[in-house]
Coordinates of C-alpha atoms and ligand atoms in Angstrom, one line a residue:
X528 CA -39.8 17.7 8.5
X529 CA -37.0 19.0 6.4
X530 CA -36.4 22.6 5.4
X531 CA -38.4 23.8 2.5
X532 CA -36.1 23.6 -0.5
X533 CA -38.8 23.5 -3.1
X534 CA -39.2 27.3 -3.8
X535 CA -38.3 28.2 -7.3
X536 CA -37.2 31.8 -6.6
X537 CA -34.6 31.7 -3.9
X538 CA -35.4 33.7 -0.8
X539 CA -32.8 36.1 0.5
X540 CA -30.5 34.3 2.9
X541 CA -30.1 35.1 6.6
X542 CA -27.5 33.8 8.9
X543 CA -26.9 34.4 12.6
X544 CA -25.3 32.6 15.6
X545 CA -25.4 32.8 19.3
X546 CA -22.9 31.7 21.9
X547 CA -24.0 28.8 24.1
X548 CA -24.2 30.6 27.4
X549 CA -26.7 28.1 28.9
X550 CA -30.4 28.7 29.4
X551 CA -31.5 31.9 27.6
X552 CA -32.8 34.9 29.5
X553 CA -35.4 37.4 28.4
X554 CA -32.6 39.7 27.1
X555 CA -31.3 36.9 24.7
X556 CA -34.8 36.2 23.7
X557 CA -35.8 39.8 22.8
X558 CA -32.4 40.6 21.5
X559 CA -32.2 37.8 19.0
X560 CA -34.4 34.8 19.1
X561 CA -37.7 36.5 19.0
X562 CA -36.6 38.2 15.8
X563 CA -35.1 35.0 14.3
X564 CA -38.4 33.2 14.8
X565 CA -40.1 35.9 12.7
X566 CA -37.5 35.8 10.0
X567 CA -37.7 32.1 9.4
X568 CA -41.0 32.5 7.6
X569 CA -39.7 34.9 4.9
X570 CA -36.0 34.1 4.5
X571 CA -33.7 31.2 3.9
X572 CA -32.4 31.1 7.4
X573 CA -29.3 29.5 9.0
X574 CA -29.1 29.8 12.8
X575 CA -26.4 28.2 14.8
X576 CA -25.0 27.7 18.3
X577 CA -21.5 29.1 18.3
X578 CA -19.8 26.5 20.4
X579 CA -16.3 27.1 19.0
X580 CA -16.7 30.8 19.9
X581 CA -17.5 29.7 23.5
X582 CA -14.1 27.9 23.6
X583 CA -12.2 31.1 22.7
X584 CA -13.0 32.4 26.2
X585 CA -13.8 29.2 28.1
X586 CA -11.1 26.9 26.8
X587 CA -9.8 26.3 30.3
X588 CA -13.0 24.8 31.5
X589 CA -15.2 23.1 28.9
X590 CA -17.0 21.0 31.5
X591 CA -20.3 22.8 31.1
X592 CA -20.1 23.4 27.3
X593 CA -22.1 20.5 26.2
X594 CA -24.9 21.0 28.7
X595 CA -25.0 24.7 27.7
X596 CA -25.2 23.8 24.0
X597 CA -28.1 21.5 24.8
X598 CA -29.9 24.1 26.9
X599 CA -29.7 26.7 24.2
X600 CA -30.8 24.2 21.6
X601 CA -33.9 23.5 23.7
X602 CA -34.6 27.2 24.1
X603 CA -34.2 27.7 20.3
X604 CA -36.8 25.1 19.5
X605 CA -39.1 26.0 22.4
X606 CA -39.1 29.6 21.4
X607 CA -40.3 28.6 17.9
X608 CA -37.4 28.0 15.6
X609 CA -38.8 25.3 13.4
X610 CA -36.3 22.9 11.9
X611 CA -38.8 22.4 9.1
X612 CA -38.5 26.1 8.2
X613 CA -34.9 27.0 8.9
X614 CA -31.6 25.3 9.5
X615 CA -30.7 25.1 13.1
X616 CA -27.3 23.6 13.9
X617 CA -24.2 23.5 16.1
X618 CA -21.2 25.3 14.6
X619 CA -18.6 22.6 15.3
X620 CA -20.8 20.0 13.6
X621 CA -20.0 21.7 10.3
X622 CA -16.2 21.6 10.3
X623 CA -16.0 23.9 7.3
X624 CA -16.3 26.8 9.7
X625 CA -12.9 25.9 11.1
X626 CA -11.4 25.2 7.7
X627 CA -12.5 28.6 6.3
X628 CA -11.3 30.4 9.5
X629 CA -7.9 28.9 8.9
X630 CA -7.8 30.0 5.3
X631 CA -8.9 33.5 6.2
X632 CA -6.1 33.7 8.8
X633 CA -3.6 33.4 6.0
X634 CA -4.3 36.8 4.6
X635 CA -5.9 38.8 7.5
X636 CA -3.6 41.4 8.8
X637 CA -3.1 41.3 12.6
X638 CA -4.0 45.0 12.8
X639 CA -7.5 44.4 11.5
X640 CA -8.1 42.1 14.5
X641 CA -6.4 44.2 17.1
X642 CA -8.5 47.2 16.1
X643 CA -11.9 45.4 16.5
X644 CA -13.3 47.3 19.5
X645 CA -14.6 44.2 21.3
X646 CA -11.1 42.7 21.5
X647 CA -9.7 45.1 24.1
X648 CA -13.1 45.6 25.8
X649 CA -13.6 41.9 26.4
X650 CA -10.1 41.4 27.5
X651 CA -10.6 44.1 30.1
X652 CA -14.0 42.7 31.2
X653 CA -12.9 39.1 31.5
X654 CA -9.7 39.9 33.4
X655 CA -9.9 36.7 35.3
X656 CA -9.3 34.7 32.1
X657 CA -6.1 34.6 30.1
X658 CA -7.3 36.0 26.7
X659 CA -3.8 36.8 25.3
X660 CA -4.4 34.0 23.0
X661 CA -4.4 33.4 19.2
X662 CA -8.0 32.0 19.3
X663 CA -9.4 35.0 21.1
X664 CA -7.8 37.5 18.8
X665 CA -9.3 35.5 15.9
X666 CA -12.8 35.5 17.5
X667 CA -14.2 37.9 14.9
X668 CA -12.4 36.2 12.1
X669 CA -14.1 32.9 13.0
X670 CA -17.3 34.9 12.9
X671 CA -16.4 36.1 9.4
X672 CA -15.9 32.5 8.3
X673 CA -19.3 31.5 10.0
X674 CA -21.0 34.2 7.9
X675 CA -19.2 34.1 4.5
X676 CA -19.4 30.3 4.4
X677 CA -23.1 30.7 3.6
X678 CA -23.0 33.8 1.5
X679 CA -26.0 35.3 3.3
X680 CA -27.7 38.5 2.2
X681 CA -28.3 39.6 5.8
X682 CA -26.9 39.0 9.2
X683 CA -29.3 39.9 12.0
X684 CA -27.3 41.0 15.1
X685 CA -27.4 43.5 17.9
X686 CA -25.4 46.8 17.8
X687 CA -22.5 45.1 19.7
X688 CA -21.8 42.9 16.8
X689 CA -21.8 45.5 14.0
X690 CA -18.0 45.8 14.1
X691 CA -17.7 42.1 13.5
X692 CA -19.9 42.2 10.4
X693 CA -17.8 45.2 9.3
X694 CA -14.7 43.1 9.6
X695 CA -16.5 40.3 7.7
X696 CA -17.1 42.7 4.8
X697 CA -13.5 43.7 4.7
X698 CA -12.4 40.0 4.7
X699 CA -14.7 39.3 1.8
X700 CA -13.3 42.3 -0.1
X701 CA -9.8 41.1 0.4
X702 CA -10.6 37.5 -0.5
X703 CA -12.3 38.7 -3.7
X704 CA -9.4 40.9 -4.5
X705 CA -7.0 38.0 -4.2
X706 CA -9.0 35.2 -5.7
X707 CA -12.2 36.2 -7.6
X708 CA -12.2 36.2 -11.4
X709 CA -10.9 39.5 -12.7
X710 CA -12.1 41.8 -15.4
X711 CA -10.0 44.3 -17.3
X712 CA -10.8 48.0 -16.6
X713 CA -9.2 51.1 -18.1
X714 CA -6.7 52.7 -15.7
X715 CA -7.9 55.6 -13.8
X716 CA -6.3 59.0 -14.4
X717 CA -2.6 59.6 -15.1
X718 CA -1.2 61.0 -18.3
X719 CA -1.2 57.5 -19.9
X720 CA -4.5 56.5 -18.6
X721 CA -5.6 54.8 -21.8
X722 CA -2.5 52.6 -21.8
X723 CA -2.6 51.5 -18.2
X724 CA -5.1 48.7 -18.3
X725 CA -5.8 47.3 -14.8
X726 CA -7.7 44.4 -13.5
X727 CA -10.3 44.2 -10.7
X728 CA -12.6 41.5 -9.4
X729 CA -15.5 41.1 -11.8
X730 CA -18.5 42.4 -9.7
X731 CA -20.8 39.7 -11.3
X732 CA -18.4 36.9 -10.4
X733 CA -17.5 37.7 -6.8
X734 CA -16.8 34.5 -4.8
X735 CA -17.8 36.1 -1.5
X736 CA -20.5 38.8 -1.7
X737 CA -20.5 41.3 1.2
X738 CA -23.4 40.7 3.6
X739 CA -25.5 43.4 5.2
X740 CA -26.1 43.9 8.9
X741 CA -29.8 43.6 9.8
X742 CA -29.8 45.5 13.0
X743 CA -32.1 43.8 15.4
X744 CA -34.4 46.4 16.9
X745 CA -33.6 45.7 20.5
X746 CA -36.0 47.2 23.0
X747 CA -34.3 48.4 26.2
X748 CA -34.5 45.4 28.4
X749 CA -33.1 46.0 31.9
X750 CA -32.2 43.3 34.4
X751 CA -33.7 43.0 37.8
X752 CA -31.2 45.6 39.2
X753 CA -31.7 48.0 36.4
X754 CA -28.5 47.3 34.6
X755 CA -28.4 45.5 31.3
X756 CA -29.8 42.0 31.7
X757 CA -26.8 39.7 31.6
X758 CA -26.1 36.2 33.0
X759 CA -22.9 37.3 34.5
X760 CA -24.7 40.1 36.5
X761 CA -27.1 37.6 38.1
X762 CA -30.0 39.9 37.2
X763 CA -31.8 37.7 34.7
X764 CA -35.2 36.2 34.2
X765 CA -34.8 33.0 32.2
X766 CA -37.1 31.6 29.6
X767 CA -37.2 28.5 31.7
X768 CA -38.1 30.2 35.0
X769 CA -41.4 28.9 36.4
X770 CA -44.3 31.4 36.8
X771 CA -43.8 31.7 40.6
X772 CA -40.1 32.4 40.2
X773 CA -40.8 35.1 37.6
X774 CA -43.3 36.8 40.0
X775 CA -40.8 36.5 42.8
X776 CA -38.0 37.9 40.8
X777 CA -40.2 40.8 39.5
X778 CA -41.2 41.5 43.1
X779 CA -37.6 42.3 43.8
X780 CA -37.0 44.4 40.7
X781 CA -35.5 47.8 41.0
X782 CA -37.9 50.8 40.3
X783 CA -34.9 53.0 39.6
X784 CA -34.9 54.4 43.1
X785 CA -38.1 56.4 42.6
X786 CA -41.1 56.8 44.8
X787 CA -39.5 57.0 48.2
X788 CA -43.0 56.5 49.6
X789 CA -45.8 54.9 47.7
X790 CA -47.7 58.2 47.9
X791 CA -45.1 59.8 45.6
X792 CA -45.8 59.6 41.9
X793 CA -43.2 58.0 39.7
X794 CA -42.0 58.2 36.1
X795 CA -42.4 54.9 34.1
X796 CA -40.0 56.3 31.4
X797 CA -37.1 56.0 33.7
X798 CA -38.3 52.9 35.6
X799 CA -36.9 49.4 34.7
X800 CA -40.3 47.9 35.6
X801 CA -41.9 50.4 33.1
X802 CA -39.5 49.1 30.5
X803 CA -40.7 45.6 31.2
X804 CA -44.3 46.6 30.7
X805 CA -43.5 48.4 27.4
X806 CA -42.0 45.2 26.1
X807 CA -44.2 42.5 27.5
X808 CA -47.6 44.0 28.5
X809 CA -50.5 44.5 26.2
X810 CA -51.2 48.2 25.5
X811 CA -54.2 48.4 27.8
X812 CA -52.2 47.2 30.8
X813 CA -49.3 49.4 29.8
X814 CA -51.5 52.5 29.7
X815 CA -53.1 51.6 33.0
X816 CA -49.9 51.3 34.9
X817 CA -48.5 54.5 33.3
X818 CA -51.5 56.4 34.5
X819 CA -51.4 54.7 37.9
X820 CA -47.7 55.3 38.4
X821 CA -47.6 59.0 37.5
X822 CA -50.6 59.7 39.8
X823 CA -49.5 57.4 42.6
X824 CA -52.7 55.5 42.2
X825 CA -50.9 52.1 41.8
X826 CA -48.4 50.7 44.2
X827 CA -45.0 49.4 42.9
X828 CA -45.8 45.9 44.2
X829 CA -48.9 45.7 42.1
X830 CA -47.2 47.2 39.0
X831 CA -44.3 44.7 39.3
X832 CA -46.8 41.8 39.8
X833 CA -48.7 42.9 36.7
X834 CA -45.4 43.0 34.7
X835 CA -44.6 39.5 36.0
X836 CA -48.0 38.3 34.8
X837 CA -47.3 39.8 31.4
X838 CA -44.0 38.1 31.2
X839 CA -45.5 34.8 32.1
X840 CA -48.2 35.1 29.5
X841 CA -45.4 35.5 26.9
X842 CA -43.1 32.8 28.1
X843 CA -45.7 30.2 29.2
X844 CA -46.1 28.6 25.7
X845 CA -42.4 28.6 25.3
X846 CA -42.1 26.8 28.7
X847 CA -44.7 24.2 27.7
X848 CA -42.7 23.3 24.6
X849 CA -39.5 23.5 26.6
X850 CA -40.8 20.9 29.2
X851 CA -41.7 18.5 26.4
X852 CA -38.4 18.9 24.6
X853 CA -36.2 18.7 27.7
X854 CA -37.5 15.1 28.3
X855 CA -36.5 14.1 24.7
X856 CA -32.9 15.0 24.3
X857 CA -32.5 12.5 21.5
X858 CA -35.1 14.4 19.4
X859 CA -33.5 17.7 20.1
X860 CA -30.1 16.4 19.1
X861 CA -31.5 14.8 16.0
X862 CA -33.2 18.0 14.9
X863 CA -29.8 19.8 15.2
X864 CA -28.0 17.0 13.3
X865 CA -30.5 17.3 10.5
X866 CA -29.8 21.1 10.5
X867 CA -26.1 20.3 10.3
X868 CA -26.6 18.1 7.3
X869 CA -28.3 20.9 5.4
X870 CA -25.8 23.5 6.6
X871 CA -22.9 21.2 5.6
X872 CA -24.2 20.9 2.1
X873 CA -24.4 24.6 1.7
X874 CA -21.0 25.2 3.4
X875 CA -19.3 22.5 1.3
X876 CA -20.5 24.2 -1.9
X877 CA -18.7 27.3 -0.9
X878 CA -15.6 25.5 0.3
X879 CA -15.4 23.6 -3.0
X880 CA -15.1 27.0 -4.8
X881 CA -12.7 28.3 -2.2
X882 CA -10.4 25.3 -2.3
X883 CA -10.4 25.5 -6.1
X884 CA -9.1 29.1 -6.1
X885 CA -6.6 28.6 -3.3
X886 CA -4.9 25.5 -4.8
X887 CA -6.5 23.0 -2.4
X888 CA -9.0 21.3 -4.6
X889 CA -8.9 17.5 -4.9
X890 CA -9.7 17.7 -8.5
X891 CA -6.9 16.6 -10.7
X892 CA -7.8 18.6 -13.8
X893 CA -5.4 21.4 -14.2
X894 CA -2.5 19.1 -13.3
X895 CA -0.2 18.8 -16.3
X896 CA 1.1 15.2 -16.5
X897 CA 4.8 15.1 -17.2
X898 CA 5.3 14.3 -20.8
X899 CA 6.7 10.8 -21.2
X900 CA 8.0 9.5 -24.5
X901 CA 6.2 6.3 -23.6
X902 CA 2.6 7.0 -22.8
X903 CA 1.4 4.5 -20.3
X904 CA -2.2 5.1 -21.5
X905 CA -1.8 3.4 -24.8
X906 CA -4.7 1.1 -25.3
X907 CA -2.6 -2.0 -26.1
X908 CA 1.0 -1.6 -24.9
X909 CA 2.0 -5.0 -26.2
X910 CA 1.3 -3.9 -29.8
X911 CA 4.6 -2.4 -31.0
X912 CA 3.4 -1.3 -34.4
X913 CA 4.1 2.3 -33.5
X914 CA 7.8 1.5 -32.9
X915 CA 8.2 -0.4 -36.2
X916 CA 11.1 1.8 -37.4
X917 CA 13.2 0.6 -34.5
X918 CA 13.5 -2.8 -36.1
X919 CA 16.4 -1.4 -38.1
X920 CA 18.4 -0.6 -35.0
X921 CA 21.4 -2.5 -33.8
X922 CA 20.4 -5.4 -31.5
X923 CA 22.0 -3.9 -28.4
X924 CA 20.2 -0.6 -28.9
X925 CA 16.9 -2.2 -29.9
X926 CA 17.2 -4.4 -26.8
X927 CA 17.7 -1.4 -24.5
X928 CA 14.7 0.4 -26.1
X929 CA 12.5 -2.6 -25.6
X930 CA 13.5 -2.9 -22.0
X931 CA 12.6 0.8 -21.6
X932 CA 9.1 0.3 -23.1
X933 CA 8.7 -2.8 -21.0
X934 CA 9.5 -0.9 -17.8
X935 CA 7.3 2.1 -18.6
X936 CA 4.4 0.5 -20.3
X937 CA 4.2 -3.2 -19.7
X938 CA 5.5 -3.9 -16.3
X939 CA 2.5 -3.7 -13.9
X940 CA 2.5 -0.3 -12.3
X941 CA 2.3 -1.7 -8.8
X942 CA 5.5 -3.8 -9.3
X943 CA 8.4 -1.9 -7.9
X944 CA 11.8 -2.6 -9.3
X945 CA 15.0 -0.8 -8.8
X946 CA 17.5 -0.6 -11.6
X947 CA 20.8 -2.2 -10.6
X948 CA 22.8 -2.3 -13.8
X949 CA 22.2 -2.5 -17.5
X950 CA 19.4 -5.0 -17.9
X951 CA 19.3 -6.0 -14.3
X952 CA 16.8 -4.9 -11.7
X953 CA 16.2 -5.6 -8.0
X954 CA 12.8 -6.4 -6.5
X955 CA 11.9 -4.9 -3.2
X956 CA 13.1 -8.0 -1.4
X957 CA 16.4 -7.8 -3.3
X958 CA 15.9 -10.5 -5.9
X959 CA 17.8 -10.0 -9.1
X960 CA 15.8 -9.8 -12.3
X961 CA 17.5 -10.0 -15.6
X962 CA 15.6 -8.5 -18.5
X963 CA 16.6 -9.4 -22.0
X964 CA 14.9 -8.4 -25.3
X965 CA 15.1 -9.3 -28.9
X966 CA 13.2 -8.9 -32.2
X967 CA 12.4 -11.9 -34.3
X968 CA 15.4 -13.3 -36.2
X969 CA 14.3 -12.9 -39.8
X970 CA 11.5 -15.3 -40.7
X971 CA 12.6 -17.8 -38.1
X972 CA 10.4 -18.0 -35.1
X973 CA 13.4 -17.5 -32.9
X974 CA 14.9 -14.8 -30.7
X975 CA 18.5 -14.6 -29.8
X976 CA 19.6 -13.2 -26.4
X977 CA 22.9 -12.3 -24.9
X978 CA 23.2 -11.5 -21.2
X979 CA 26.0 -11.3 -18.6
X980 CA 26.8 -14.7 -17.3
X981 CA 25.6 -14.3 -13.8
X982 CA 22.9 -15.6 -11.5
X983 CA 19.4 -14.3 -11.6
X984 CA 16.4 -15.2 -9.5
X985 CA 14.1 -14.3 -12.4
X986 CA 14.7 -13.8 -16.1
X987 CA 12.3 -11.7 -18.1
X988 CA 12.4 -12.5 -21.8
X989 CA 10.9 -10.0 -24.2
X990 CA 10.2 -11.4 -27.7
X991 CA 9.1 -9.0 -30.4
X992 CA 7.5 -11.0 -33.2
X993 CA 6.7 -10.2 -36.8
X994 CA 3.1 -9.4 -36.1
X995 CA 4.5 -6.5 -34.0
X996 CA 3.5 -8.0 -30.7
X997 CA 5.8 -8.3 -27.8
X998 CA 5.6 -11.5 -25.7
X999 CA 7.0 -11.1 -22.2
X1000 CA 7.9 -14.3 -20.3
X1001 CA 8.7 -14.0 -16.6
X1002 CA 10.8 -17.1 -16.0
X1003 CA 11.5 -18.2 -12.5
X1004 CA 14.9 -19.6 -11.6
X1005 CA 13.6 -23.1 -10.8
X1006 CA 12.8 -23.6 -14.5
X1007 CA 16.3 -23.0 -15.8
X1008 CA 18.7 -23.3 -12.8
X1009 CA 20.7 -26.5 -13.6
X1010 CA 21.5 -25.8 -17.3
X1011 CA 22.1 -22.1 -16.5
X1012 CA 24.9 -23.0 -14.0
X1013 CA 26.6 -25.1 -16.6
X1014 CA 26.2 -22.5 -19.4
X1015 CA 27.4 -19.7 -17.1
X1016 CA 30.6 -21.6 -16.3
X1017 CA 31.2 -22.2 -20.0
X1018 CA 30.6 -18.5 -21.0
X1019 CA 33.0 -17.3 -18.3
X1020 CA 33.7 -13.6 -19.0
X1021 CA 31.7 -13.7 -22.3
X1022 CA 28.0 -13.0 -22.6
X1023 CA 25.8 -16.0 -22.2
X1024 CA 24.0 -16.5 -25.5
X1025 CA 20.7 -18.4 -25.8
X1026 CA 17.5 -18.4 -27.7
X1027 CA 13.7 -18.6 -27.5
X1028 CA 11.9 -20.5 -30.2
X1029 CA 8.2 -20.9 -31.0
X1030 CA 7.0 -24.3 -32.0
X1031 CA 3.3 -25.1 -32.6
X1032 CA 2.3 -22.1 -30.6
X1033 CA 4.5 -23.0 -27.6
X1034 CA 7.6 -21.1 -26.5
X1035 CA 10.9 -22.9 -25.6
X1036 CA 14.0 -21.4 -24.0
X1037 CA 17.2 -23.1 -25.4
X1038 CA 20.3 -23.0 -23.3
X1039 CA 23.5 -24.4 -24.8
X1040 CA 23.8 -28.2 -24.6
X1041 CA 20.5 -28.5 -22.7
X1042 CA 17.0 -29.7 -23.3
X1043 CA 14.5 -27.0 -24.4
X1044 CA 12.5 -25.5 -21.5
X1045 CA 8.9 -24.8 -22.1
X1046 CA 8.2 -21.2 -20.8
X1047 CA 4.8 -20.8 -22.5
X1048 CA 2.9 -20.5 -19.2
X1049 CA 5.1 -17.9 -17.8
X1050 CA 3.9 -15.3 -20.3
X1051 CA 2.8 -12.1 -18.5
X1052 CA 2.9 -13.8 -15.1
X1053 CA 4.3 -11.0 -12.9
X1054 CA 3.0 -12.3 -9.6
X1055 CA 6.4 -13.7 -8.8
X1056 CA 8.0 -10.3 -8.7
Ligands
LIG1455 N1 -20.3 36.8 18.2 C1 -21.8 36.6 18.3 C2 -22.3 37.0 19.6 O1 -21.6 37.0 20.6 C3 -22.1 35.2 18.0 C4 -21.8 34.8 16.6 C5 -20.8 33.9 16.2 C6 -22.4 35.2 15.4 N2 -20.8 33.8 14.9 C7 -21.7 34.6 14.3 C8 -23.4 36.2 15.1 C9 -22.1 34.8 13.0 C10 -23.8 36.4 13.8 C11 -23.1 35.7 12.8 O2 -23.5 37.3 19.7

């Protein structure tokens, strides 16, 4: 099934991402996924696995990355993200994330990134890794790119990510300041206020609207030892844990150090097991254990067992789907590829606009072609009517002009020639090409040429006739070699003079004291160059 794109009024857009830490635990589920699953029904949702972000800290050992991505993907789908209702994808499968991150990096001041509180905190916490890197400093900027690429209305995140969304808003403001269409506003204040017109980004035409945080109401979910549930603390219950494992883990859960003997009453408000009941048990069970605990009527064992049962009730359907999906990796991957296709379409739409305003568009419009006196785009370059007034020019000048037209307009664009001397060109493989031009000699169907008496591998003859057409003959040496050698000797230091004549629709090259050479079939034949 593909995401629903048929609605006429667009739904507000939501975007969020999660790092691929491997199988998700209850904290990940309650802190994000559970909320995302609900949002997908009412919003246009984009949810992704932030694999590039994982590399900012784990670049030295990517060996588990792919498996982790897959495990998170399975958890996403098992927990109820429906690829028919929202776009689920892998960050790096939409390369526009990386592209936009790079563009943002051009104008983001270092100070903005150094001041993000998670930067120093994380560096401290992950001391065993070298995080004095460019990529790690840019972590929240990559996140800004993730977000702004889709221009979402809302970004559902936990409290720990608020500073990153704040940075995102700042980046959007700066981007708009630099590149969004401007409107003119009266200057504010000052003695000459009415004179000082200023510009500011037009609020109706902002390229990157600032998104809002949608703070995920995250219930307090402790780990087995009472600290925050976290994979790195080894205190987690995973969505993929079997029933018995959950019961076992819960059996060992901390009660917050209360009830030194089971005859002592406890306080569920400060007990991690109490927190679990509040989140996962139905209200009747929750009330029962509260009453039991505060009166020492229920043993901790039993209370923990009941919490375990409640957790299992919640995660059992997820596990059933998980088991199914885990046996079909192809289907999981295909679902994410489909998600990436939709995400790419949305991302590319934004990138097109962004490339356009940053000078990177592939669209040629806006490029001013250099003005050439000889416009190559004339419909029929061999019709010289537009140069008719040249016919009064001196033959040498006329000839030079014709050669120029020939080179700019008639010579096939892919044929590369290097000018060597007046009227002589070299092909790429160093063959000499003589180009000679003439207009029709009065009413005679004849053209007179004068060229330096040298050797040429090819002679191009340009004949401008009285119907204002130019005929261009590309004559190979083999057609004229023998008489040319003789004529060259005779001419010596003088120009070698010869003619082309038209007879019964055929063209003949006349060299002195030689038989006419039929050059008709060489017209416009540039293959030999
Ligand atoms: N930094 C987020 C976290 O660790 C993950 C993330 C990456 C994200 N890109 C995002 C969250 C974009 C929201 C939007 O949880």
